[in-house]
Amino acid sequence: MDIDFNKREDANRLKLSEVGRLISMMKKGGGEGRLQKIREEGKMTARERVNYLLDRNKESIEIGTFAGYEMYDEHGGCPCGGVVVVLGYVSGRLCVIVANDASIKAGAWFPITGKKNLRAQEIAMENNIPIIYLVDSSGVYLPLQDEIFPDKENFGRIFRNNARMSAMGIPQISAIMGSCVAGGAYLPAMSDEAIIVDKTGSIFLAGSYLVKAAIGEDVDNETLGGATTHCAISGVTDYKARDDKEALDKIKNIVQSLGYSEKAGFNRTESVMPQKNPENIFGLMPVTRVEPYDTYDIIDCLVDDSKIDEYKPDYGKTIICAYVRIEGWSVGIVANQRKMVKDGRGEMQFGGVIYASAADKAARFIANCNQRKIPLVFLQDVTGFMVGSKSEHEGIIKDGAKMVSAVANSVVPKFTVIIGNSYGAGNYAMCGKAYDPRFIVSWPWAELAVMGGVQAAKVLFQIQESALKKQGKVISEEERGKILDSVTKKYQKQTQVTYAAARLWIDAIINPVETRKWISMGVEAANESPIKDKFNLGVLQM
């Protein structure tokens, strides 16, 4: 290894370490003091519940750990969006687990909490896999009720999804392990089976204080909506458990009894480790997002036996298309080549830029994968589509539209890994969040924005400077420097991967070494849902 490799490795591992530090902090929820208080109440914490449910010695992945990061500081914060979401195995069955974290504002729902719950339901619905709710929530966080209550993608959508999943035959199991108040009471009531923990679990549309205020009735919460009430009188819940562990054991038994549906039938052989060590990624990836590198080297670290069957290798070279295997699964890779290449005419093309020929090739490859029922994996390090008269004359808009249409209409599952840049329309063409990837994750140094930070900051500065000049204000060089610095810092903060992860534009910031696991578990989940639609590009001609 050369000295540059070592420098890149050190810098990139530092970025991963910082992400790991933030994740450890957020996983503490409302703080160690609050977590200990929950234990003293005879309850398990949200993460303890999830860990108890999960099968030992089986892989799992956590969705949206960064949700809410730095978004609600004026309200005391909402680490992990106030809810833990995990895809993992319960009694040998792949399930989505959703656990309210009562250490954060008594499990109250912030706007991002609703968004994260909807994402969990989306994963269950897309992949036709069971979903388990571990309910312990005081309901909507009232100071922000206007941002979570009324809109289409707000709180009420969760119950709509409950009804849709029930109609789709997707198993839903709820355990009421704490408060379950107001609209939130519908979630367990609309599940297939509901367990309630005696003395600590309660479910009602209005608590005792509100009942007193509304109708003047004096009643305690246990009589109003405790385990005995709902198991013996109202019939709202199906099973009563003595404590959290008994409730979780009941869930395990229910899952163990579930039948299986028809599978999609994606091809899988025995997994083979890459010939190139995945740890090499840290030394191969540049420290800044403008430096070139050879994407083939990255692919060699990710795919089984470092073997690829490349499609049209001599055409449209700024996008690499190849049939590969990842942990035994047959997948098609669409990756941005990040070094300068020569096209068929011998002309140089910029790495990370999508040219007309590359877009045309990618569209055809995506169509082939749909024809052959092969899932797609997008490795994003893209600055956008090529501009200029030459590119326009070659039909970049037409070929770009073909690629975007192919991505949008693809019926095989898609998975996106942002390994570097994700800028502008390149984000869309390479299957950004708007194009329904089953999972979208990023490496710790990734950047997401409409354009690069330096260029965007200069544009924003020019707009601001022009406005000041129109007001007749003269700007000194010192003031120019301060304004540009302020604009640059603000924009660059918005391009950081933690900013994107906080808003659930991506599902997770991952260690590159875990990329194979994420894709493998994603394809395994997708394999539970047969493909029913046919690939069709509409009026666009290939």
Coordinates of C-alpha atoms in Angstrom, one line a residue:
M1 CA 0.0 0.0 0.0
D2 CA 1.3 3.5 -0.8
I3 CA 1.4 6.5 1.4
D4 CA -1.6 8.1 -0.3
F5 CA -3.6 5.0 0.4
N6 CA -2.7 5.2 4.1
K7 CA -3.7 8.8 4.3
R8 CA -7.0 8.2 2.7
E9 CA -7.7 5.3 4.9
D10 CA -6.9 7.3 8.1
A11 CA -9.1 10.2 7.0
N12 CA -12.1 8.0 6.0
R13 CA -11.9 5.8 9.1
L14 CA -12.0 9.0 11.2
K15 CA -15.3 9.9 9.4
L16 CA -16.7 6.5 10.2
S17 CA -15.6 6.8 13.8
E18 CA -17.4 10.2 14.1
V19 CA -20.6 8.6 12.7
G20 CA -20.2 5.8 15.2
R21 CA -19.8 8.2 18.1
L22 CA -23.0 10.0 17.1
I23 CA -24.9 6.8 16.8
S24 CA -23.8 5.6 20.2
M25 CA -25.0 9.0 21.7
M26 CA -28.4 8.7 19.9
K27 CA -29.0 5.1 21.0
K28 CA -29.0 6.4 24.6
G29 CA -32.4 7.9 23.8
G30 CA -33.5 10.3 26.6
G31 CA -30.4 9.6 28.6
E32 CA -29.1 6.9 31.0
G33 CA -31.1 8.4 33.9
R34 CA -34.4 8.1 32.1
L35 CA -33.6 4.6 30.8
Q36 CA -32.8 3.5 34.4
K37 CA -36.1 4.9 35.6
I38 CA -37.9 2.8 33.0
R39 CA -36.1 -0.3 34.3
E40 CA -37.1 0.6 37.9
E41 CA -40.8 0.7 36.7
G42 CA -40.4 -3.0 35.9
K43 CA -40.2 -2.4 32.2
M44 CA -37.5 -3.0 29.5
T45 CA -36.2 -0.2 27.4
A46 CA -37.1 0.0 23.7
R47 CA -33.7 -1.4 22.6
E48 CA -33.8 -4.2 25.3
R49 CA -37.2 -5.2 24.0
V50 CA -36.0 -5.3 20.3
N51 CA -32.9 -7.2 21.2
Y52 CA -34.9 -9.8 23.3
L53 CA -37.2 -10.4 20.3
L54 CA -34.4 -10.8 17.7
D55 CA -32.9 -14.3 17.0
R56 CA -29.4 -14.8 18.3
N57 CA -26.6 -15.2 15.8
K58 CA -28.7 -13.8 13.0
E59 CA -28.1 -10.5 11.1
S60 CA -30.2 -7.4 11.6
I61 CA -30.2 -3.9 10.3
E62 CA -31.5 -0.7 11.9
I63 CA -33.4 1.9 9.9
G64 CA -33.3 5.6 10.5
T65 CA -30.9 5.8 13.5
F66 CA -30.1 9.4 12.6
A67 CA -33.8 10.4 12.3
G68 CA -34.4 13.7 14.1
Y69 CA -30.7 14.5 14.5
E70 CA -30.3 18.2 15.4
M71 CA -33.9 18.9 14.2
Y72 CA -35.7 19.5 17.5
D73 CA -33.0 21.0 19.8
E74 CA -35.3 23.7 21.0
H75 CA -37.7 21.0 22.2
G76 CA -35.1 19.0 24.0
G77 CA -34.2 16.8 21.0
C78 CA -35.7 13.6 19.5
P79 CA -32.9 11.0 19.2
C80 CA -33.6 8.3 16.6
G81 CA -36.9 10.0 15.9
G82 CA -38.2 8.6 19.3
V83 CA -38.7 5.1 17.8
V84 CA -36.4 2.2 17.1
V85 CA -37.0 0.4 13.7
V86 CA -35.1 -2.8 12.9
L87 CA -35.3 -5.4 10.1
G88 CA -34.3 -8.8 11.6
Y89 CA -35.3 -12.3 12.3
V90 CA -37.9 -13.3 14.9
S91 CA -38.4 -17.1 15.3
G92 CA -36.6 -17.6 12.0
R93 CA -38.8 -15.2 10.1
L94 CA -37.7 -11.9 8.6
C95 CA -39.8 -9.1 10.3
V96 CA -39.9 -5.3 10.7
I97 CA -39.9 -4.3 14.4
V98 CA -41.1 -0.9 15.5
A99 CA -40.5 0.1 19.2
N100 CA -41.5 3.4 20.8
D101 CA -38.7 4.8 23.0
A102 CA -40.5 6.0 26.2
S103 CA -37.3 7.6 27.4
I104 CA -37.8 10.4 25.0
K105 CA -40.8 12.7 26.0
A106 CA -42.7 9.5 27.2
G107 CA -42.6 8.2 23.7
A108 CA -44.4 11.2 22.2
W109 CA -44.7 11.4 18.4
F110 CA -42.7 14.2 16.8
P111 CA -43.2 14.8 13.0
I112 CA -40.1 12.7 12.2
T113 CA -41.5 9.9 14.4
G114 CA -44.5 9.7 12.2
K115 CA -42.3 9.7 9.1
K116 CA -40.1 7.0 10.5
N117 CA -43.2 4.8 11.4
L118 CA -44.5 5.2 7.9
R119 CA -41.1 4.2 6.5
A120 CA -41.3 1.0 8.6
Q121 CA -44.7 0.2 7.3
E122 CA -43.6 0.9 3.7
I123 CA -40.8 -1.7 4.1
A124 CA -43.3 -4.3 5.4
M125 CA -45.8 -3.5 2.6
E126 CA -43.2 -3.5 -0.3
N127 CA -41.7 -6.7 0.9
N128 CA -44.8 -8.5 2.2
I129 CA -43.2 -9.3 5.6
P130 CA -44.7 -9.2 9.1
I131 CA -44.5 -6.1 11.2
I132 CA -44.3 -6.0 15.0
Y133 CA -45.3 -2.9 17.0
L134 CA -44.0 -2.5 20.6
V135 CA -46.2 0.3 21.8
D136 CA -45.2 2.7 24.6
S137 CA -46.3 6.2 23.7
S138 CA -48.1 9.2 25.2
G139 CA -49.3 10.2 21.8
V140 CA -48.7 13.2 19.6
Y141 CA -46.2 15.8 20.8
L142 CA -48.7 18.7 21.2
P143 CA -46.3 21.7 20.6
L144 CA -45.8 20.4 17.0
Q145 CA -49.2 18.9 16.4
D146 CA -49.8 21.0 13.3
E147 CA -46.8 19.3 11.6
I148 CA -47.9 15.7 12.4
F149 CA -51.7 15.6 12.6
P150 CA -53.6 16.6 9.4
D151 CA -51.6 15.9 6.2
K152 CA -51.6 12.9 3.9
E153 CA -48.2 11.7 5.0
N154 CA -48.9 12.4 8.7
F155 CA -50.1 10.5 11.7
G156 CA -53.4 9.3 10.3
R157 CA -51.6 7.6 7.4
I158 CA -50.3 5.0 9.8
F159 CA -53.8 3.7 10.5
R160 CA -54.7 3.8 6.9
N161 CA -51.7 1.6 6.3
N162 CA -52.8 -0.7 9.1
A163 CA -56.0 -1.3 7.2
R164 CA -54.2 -1.7 3.8
M165 CA -51.8 -4.2 5.3
S166 CA -54.6 -6.2 6.8
A167 CA -56.3 -6.4 3.4
M168 CA -53.0 -7.4 1.8
G169 CA -52.6 -10.3 4.3
I170 CA -49.4 -8.9 5.9
P171 CA -49.3 -10.0 9.6
Q172 CA -49.3 -7.2 12.2
I173 CA -48.7 -8.0 15.8
S174 CA -48.8 -5.4 18.6
A175 CA -47.7 -5.5 22.2
I176 CA -49.0 -2.7 24.4
M177 CA -46.1 -2.2 26.9
G178 CA -46.9 1.2 28.2
S179 CA -49.2 4.1 27.4
C180 CA -51.3 3.9 24.2
V181 CA -53.4 7.0 24.0
A182 CA -55.9 8.8 21.7
G183 CA -55.4 8.1 18.0
G184 CA -52.5 5.8 18.8
A185 CA -55.0 3.4 20.4
Y186 CA -56.1 2.4 16.9
L187 CA -52.7 1.0 15.9
P188 CA -52.9 -2.1 18.2
A189 CA -56.7 -2.3 17.7
M190 CA -56.1 -2.6 13.9
S191 CA -53.4 -5.2 14.3
D192 CA -54.2 -8.9 13.7
E193 CA -53.3 -9.8 17.3
A194 CA -52.7 -7.6 20.4
I195 CA -50.9 -8.4 23.7
I196 CA -51.1 -6.1 26.7
V197 CA -48.8 -6.1 29.7
D198 CA -50.6 -6.1 33.1
K199 CA -50.3 -3.0 35.2
T200 CA -47.8 -1.2 32.9
G201 CA -49.8 -1.3 29.6
S202 CA -52.9 0.8 29.0
I203 CA -54.9 1.8 26.0
F204 CA -57.7 4.4 25.8
L205 CA -59.0 7.2 23.6
A206 CA -58.8 9.6 26.5
G207 CA -56.9 9.3 29.8
S208 CA -58.5 9.8 33.2
Y209 CA -57.7 13.6 33.4
L210 CA -59.3 14.2 30.0
V211 CA -62.3 12.0 30.9
K212 CA -62.8 14.1 34.1
A213 CA -62.6 17.3 32.1
A214 CA -64.8 16.2 29.3
I215 CA -67.7 14.3 31.0
G216 CA -67.0 14.7 34.7
E217 CA -66.3 11.0 35.4
D218 CA -63.8 10.0 38.0
V219 CA -61.9 6.9 37.0
D220 CA -58.3 5.7 37.3
N221 CA -56.3 4.7 34.2
E222 CA -56.1 1.0 35.1
T223 CA -59.9 0.7 35.3
L224 CA -60.3 2.9 32.3
G225 CA -58.0 1.0 30.0
G226 CA -55.7 -1.5 31.7
A227 CA -55.0 -5.1 30.8
T228 CA -57.9 -6.7 32.8
T229 CA -60.4 -4.2 31.3
H230 CA -59.4 -4.9 27.7
C231 CA -58.8 -8.6 28.0
A232 CA -61.9 -9.4 30.1
I233 CA -64.5 -6.7 29.4
S234 CA -63.9 -4.7 26.2
G235 CA -62.2 -7.5 24.2
V236 CA -59.9 -4.9 22.6
T237 CA -56.8 -7.0 23.3
D238 CA -56.3 -10.7 22.8
Y239 CA -53.7 -11.7 25.4
K240 CA -52.6 -10.5 28.9
A241 CA -48.9 -10.8 29.8
R242 CA -47.4 -10.6 33.3
D243 CA -44.4 -8.6 32.2
D244 CA -42.5 -7.4 29.1
K245 CA -40.7 -10.7 28.6
E246 CA -43.9 -12.8 28.6
A247 CA -45.4 -10.4 26.0
L248 CA -42.3 -10.7 23.8
D249 CA -42.3 -14.5 24.2
K250 CA -45.9 -14.5 23.0
I251 CA -44.9 -12.5 19.9
K252 CA -42.2 -15.1 19.2
N253 CA -44.8 -17.9 19.4
I254 CA -47.2 -16.1 17.1
V255 CA -44.5 -15.5 14.5
Q256 CA -43.4 -19.1 14.7
S257 CA -46.9 -20.2 13.7
L258 CA -47.2 -17.9 10.6
G259 CA -47.5 -19.5 7.2
Y260 CA -45.5 -18.4 4.1
S261 CA -46.6 -16.8 0.9
E262 CA -45.2 -17.3 -2.6
K263 CA -41.7 -16.0 -3.1
A264 CA -40.4 -13.8 -5.9
G265 CA -37.8 -16.4 -6.9
F266 CA -34.6 -14.3 -7.2
N267 CA -31.5 -16.4 -8.0
R268 CA -29.1 -17.2 -5.2
T269 CA -26.1 -19.5 -5.0
E270 CA -23.5 -20.0 -2.2
S271 CA -21.9 -16.8 -1.0
V272 CA -18.3 -16.2 -1.8
M273 CA -16.2 -13.4 -0.2
P274 CA -14.6 -10.9 -2.6
Q275 CA -11.0 -11.6 -3.6
K276 CA -10.3 -7.9 -2.7
N277 CA -10.6 -7.1 1.0
P278 CA -13.7 -4.8 1.6
E279 CA -11.6 -3.0 4.2
N280 CA -9.6 -1.6 1.2
I281 CA -12.5 0.7 0.5
F282 CA -11.2 3.2 3.1
G283 CA -7.9 3.6 1.3
L284 CA -9.4 3.6 -2.2
M285 CA -12.0 6.3 -1.6
P286 CA -10.6 9.9 -1.9
V287 CA -10.8 12.3 1.0
T288 CA -12.5 15.0 -1.0
R289 CA -15.5 14.6 -3.3
V290 CA -13.7 16.1 -6.4
E291 CA -10.8 13.6 -6.6
P292 CA -11.0 10.9 -9.2
Y293 CA -10.7 7.1 -8.6
D294 CA -11.5 3.9 -10.4
T295 CA -14.9 2.6 -9.5
Y296 CA -13.9 -0.9 -10.7
D297 CA -11.6 -1.1 -7.6
I298 CA -14.6 -0.4 -5.3
I299 CA -16.8 -3.0 -7.1
D300 CA -14.0 -5.6 -6.6
C301 CA -14.3 -5.1 -2.9
L302 CA -18.1 -5.6 -2.8
V303 CA -19.0 -8.5 -5.1
D304 CA -18.6 -12.2 -4.7
D305 CA -15.2 -13.5 -5.8
S306 CA -14.5 -9.9 -7.2
K307 CA -16.1 -11.2 -10.4
I308 CA -18.2 -9.2 -12.8
D309 CA -19.9 -9.9 -16.1
E310 CA -19.9 -6.5 -17.7
Y311 CA -22.5 -5.2 -20.1
K312 CA -21.3 -3.0 -23.0
P313 CA -17.9 -2.4 -21.4
D314 CA -16.7 -0.2 -24.4
Y315 CA -19.8 2.0 -24.6
G316 CA -21.0 4.7 -22.3
K317 CA -18.0 4.3 -20.0
T318 CA -19.0 6.9 -17.4
I319 CA -21.6 4.3 -16.1
I320 CA -20.5 0.8 -15.3
C321 CA -23.2 -1.9 -15.8
A322 CA -22.5 -5.4 -14.8
Y323 CA -24.1 -8.7 -13.6
V324 CA -22.6 -9.7 -10.3
R325 CA -23.4 -11.7 -7.1
I326 CA -23.5 -10.3 -3.7
E327 CA -23.7 -12.8 -0.8
G328 CA -24.8 -15.3 -3.5
W329 CA -27.7 -13.1 -4.8
S330 CA -27.7 -12.4 -8.5
V331 CA -27.9 -8.6 -8.9
G332 CA -27.3 -6.0 -11.6
I333 CA -24.9 -3.1 -10.7
V334 CA -25.3 0.4 -12.1
A335 CA -22.3 2.5 -10.9
N336 CA -20.8 5.8 -11.8
Q337 CA -17.3 5.6 -13.1
R338 CA -15.3 8.3 -11.2
K339 CA -12.1 8.5 -13.3
M340 CA -11.7 10.2 -16.7
V341 CA -12.4 7.8 -19.6
K342 CA -12.1 7.9 -23.4
D343 CA -15.3 7.3 -25.4
G344 CA -15.5 5.3 -28.6
R345 CA -14.3 8.3 -30.6
G346 CA -11.2 8.7 -28.4
E347 CA -12.5 11.8 -26.7
M348 CA -12.1 12.3 -22.9
Q349 CA -15.2 12.2 -20.6
F350 CA -15.4 13.5 -17.1
G351 CA -15.8 10.8 -14.3
G352 CA -19.0 11.0 -12.3
V353 CA -20.9 12.7 -15.1
I354 CA -23.7 11.0 -17.0
Y355 CA -23.2 11.3 -20.8
A356 CA -25.9 10.4 -23.4
S357 CA -24.2 7.1 -24.3
A358 CA -24.0 6.2 -20.6
A359 CA -27.6 7.0 -20.0
D360 CA -28.6 5.0 -23.1
K361 CA -26.6 2.0 -21.9
A362 CA -28.0 2.2 -18.3
A363 CA -31.6 2.3 -19.6
R364 CA -31.0 -0.8 -21.7
F365 CA -29.3 -2.6 -18.9
I366 CA -32.1 -1.8 -16.5
A367 CA -34.6 -3.2 -19.0
N368 CA -32.6 -6.4 -19.3
C369 CA -32.5 -6.9 -15.5
N370 CA -36.3 -6.5 -15.4
Q371 CA -36.6 -9.0 -18.2
R372 CA -34.4 -11.5 -16.4
K373 CA -35.9 -10.8 -12.9
I374 CA -32.6 -9.6 -11.5
P375 CA -32.6 -7.0 -8.6
L376 CA -30.7 -3.7 -9.2
V377 CA -28.0 -2.1 -7.1
F378 CA -27.1 1.5 -7.8
L379 CA -23.7 2.8 -6.6
Q380 CA -24.0 6.6 -6.7
D381 CA -21.1 9.0 -7.0
V382 CA -22.6 11.4 -9.5
T383 CA -22.3 15.1 -10.2
G384 CA -25.2 15.2 -12.8
F385 CA -25.8 15.0 -16.5
M386 CA -23.3 16.5 -19.1
V387 CA -24.2 19.9 -20.3
G388 CA -23.2 22.0 -23.3
S389 CA -24.0 22.2 -27.0
K390 CA -22.2 19.0 -27.9
S391 CA -24.1 17.0 -25.3
E392 CA -27.4 18.6 -26.3
H393 CA -26.8 17.7 -29.9
E394 CA -26.1 14.1 -28.9
G395 CA -29.5 13.9 -27.3
I396 CA -28.7 14.0 -23.6
I397 CA -32.2 15.0 -22.7
K398 CA -33.7 12.1 -24.7
D399 CA -31.3 9.5 -23.4
G400 CA -31.4 10.9 -19.9
A401 CA -35.2 10.7 -20.0
K402 CA -34.9 7.1 -21.1
M403 CA -32.7 6.3 -18.1
V404 CA -35.0 8.1 -15.6
S405 CA -38.0 6.3 -17.1
A406 CA -36.4 2.9 -16.9
V407 CA -35.5 3.5 -13.2
A408 CA -39.0 4.8 -12.4
N409 CA -40.8 2.0 -14.2
S410 CA -38.5 -0.8 -13.0
V411 CA -40.5 -3.6 -11.3
V412 CA -37.5 -5.5 -9.8
P413 CA -36.4 -4.3 -6.4
K414 CA -33.8 -1.5 -6.4
F415 CA -31.2 -0.7 -3.8
T416 CA -29.1 2.4 -3.7
V417 CA -25.7 3.0 -2.0
I418 CA -24.4 6.6 -2.1
I419 CA -20.7 6.1 -2.0
G420 CA -19.7 9.7 -2.8
N421 CA -21.5 12.6 -4.5
S422 CA -25.3 12.6 -5.1
Y423 CA -26.0 15.8 -6.9
G424 CA -28.9 17.2 -8.9
A425 CA -30.7 15.1 -11.5
G426 CA -27.9 12.5 -11.1
N427 CA -29.5 11.6 -7.8
Y428 CA -32.8 10.9 -9.6
A429 CA -31.3 8.9 -12.5
M430 CA -29.3 6.8 -10.2
C431 CA -32.3 5.9 -8.1
G432 CA -32.5 8.5 -5.4
K433 CA -35.2 8.3 -2.7
A434 CA -37.9 9.7 -5.0
Y435 CA -37.5 6.6 -7.2
D436 CA -38.5 4.0 -4.5
P437 CA -35.4 2.0 -3.8
R438 CA -36.2 -0.7 -1.3
F439 CA -33.3 0.6 0.8
I440 CA -31.1 3.7 0.3
V441 CA -28.0 4.0 2.4
S442 CA -24.8 6.0 2.3
W443 CA -21.2 5.8 3.3
P444 CA -20.0 8.3 6.0
W445 CA -18.4 10.8 3.6
A446 CA -21.2 11.1 1.1
E447 CA -22.8 14.4 0.1
L448 CA -26.4 15.0 -1.1
A449 CA -27.4 18.3 -2.7
V450 CA -28.7 20.0 -5.9
M451 CA -25.1 20.8 -6.7
G452 CA -21.6 20.8 -5.1
G453 CA -21.1 23.0 -2.1
V454 CA -18.5 25.4 -3.5
Q455 CA -20.4 26.1 -6.7
A456 CA -23.8 26.5 -4.9
A457 CA -22.3 28.8 -2.3
K458 CA -20.9 31.1 -5.0
V459 CA -24.2 31.2 -6.7
L460 CA -26.1 32.0 -3.5
F461 CA -23.5 34.6 -2.6
Q462 CA -23.8 36.3 -6.0
I463 CA -27.6 36.5 -5.5
Q464 CA -27.2 38.0 -2.0
E465 CA -24.5 40.4 -3.2
S466 CA -26.7 41.6 -6.1
A467 CA -29.6 42.3 -3.8
L468 CA -27.4 44.4 -1.5
K469 CA -26.1 46.4 -4.5
K470 CA -29.6 47.1 -5.6
Q471 CA -30.2 48.6 -2.2
G472 CA -27.2 50.9 -2.9
K473 CA -25.0 49.2 -0.3
V474 CA -21.2 49.1 -1.0
I475 CA -19.6 45.9 0.2
S476 CA -16.0 45.8 1.3
E477 CA -13.7 42.9 0.6
E478 CA -13.8 42.0 4.2
E479 CA -17.6 41.9 4.2
R480 CA -17.6 39.9 1.0
G481 CA -15.4 37.3 2.6
K482 CA -17.7 37.1 5.7
I483 CA -20.8 36.8 3.6
L484 CA -19.3 34.1 1.4
D485 CA -18.0 32.2 4.4
S486 CA -21.4 32.3 6.1
V487 CA -23.3 31.2 3.0
T488 CA -20.7 28.4 2.3
K489 CA -20.9 27.0 5.9
K490 CA -24.8 27.0 5.8
Y491 CA -25.0 25.3 2.4
Q492 CA -22.2 22.7 3.2
K493 CA -24.0 21.8 6.5
Q494 CA -27.1 20.9 4.3
T495 CA -25.0 18.7 2.0
Q496 CA -23.6 16.6 4.9
V497 CA -24.9 13.0 5.1
T498 CA -26.0 13.4 8.7
Y499 CA -28.4 16.2 7.5
A500 CA -29.9 13.8 5.0
A501 CA -30.1 11.0 7.4
A502 CA -31.8 13.1 10.0
R503 CA -34.7 13.8 7.6
L504 CA -34.9 10.1 6.4
W505 CA -33.8 11.0 2.9
I506 CA -31.6 7.9 3.4
D507 CA -32.3 4.9 5.6
A508 CA -28.8 4.7 7.3
I509 CA -25.2 5.8 7.2
I510 CA -23.3 2.6 7.1
N511 CA -19.8 1.2 7.4
P512 CA -18.8 0.4 3.8
V513 CA -17.8 -3.1 4.9
E514 CA -21.5 -3.7 5.8
T515 CA -22.7 -2.9 2.3
R516 CA -22.9 -6.5 1.3
K517 CA -25.0 -7.3 4.4
W518 CA -27.5 -4.5 3.7
I519 CA -27.9 -5.5 0.0
S520 CA -28.2 -9.2 0.9
M521 CA -30.9 -8.6 3.6
G522 CA -32.7 -6.2 1.3
V523 CA -32.9 -8.8 -1.5
E524 CA -33.9 -11.5 1.0
A525 CA -36.7 -9.3 2.2
A526 CA -37.8 -8.4 -1.4
N527 CA -37.8 -12.1 -2.2
E528 CA -40.9 -12.5 0.1
S529 CA -43.0 -10.5 -2.4
P530 CA -43.7 -11.8 -5.9
I531 CA -43.3 -9.5 -8.8
K532 CA -46.9 -8.9 -10.1
D533 CA -46.3 -5.9 -12.5
K534 CA -44.8 -6.0 -16.0
F535 CA -41.9 -3.7 -17.0
N536 CA -43.2 -1.0 -19.4
L537 CA -41.5 2.2 -20.5
G538 CA -44.8 3.7 -21.8
V539 CA -44.4 6.0 -24.9
L540 CA -40.6 6.3 -24.6
Q541 CA -38.8 4.3 -27.3
M542 CA -35.7 2.3 -26.5

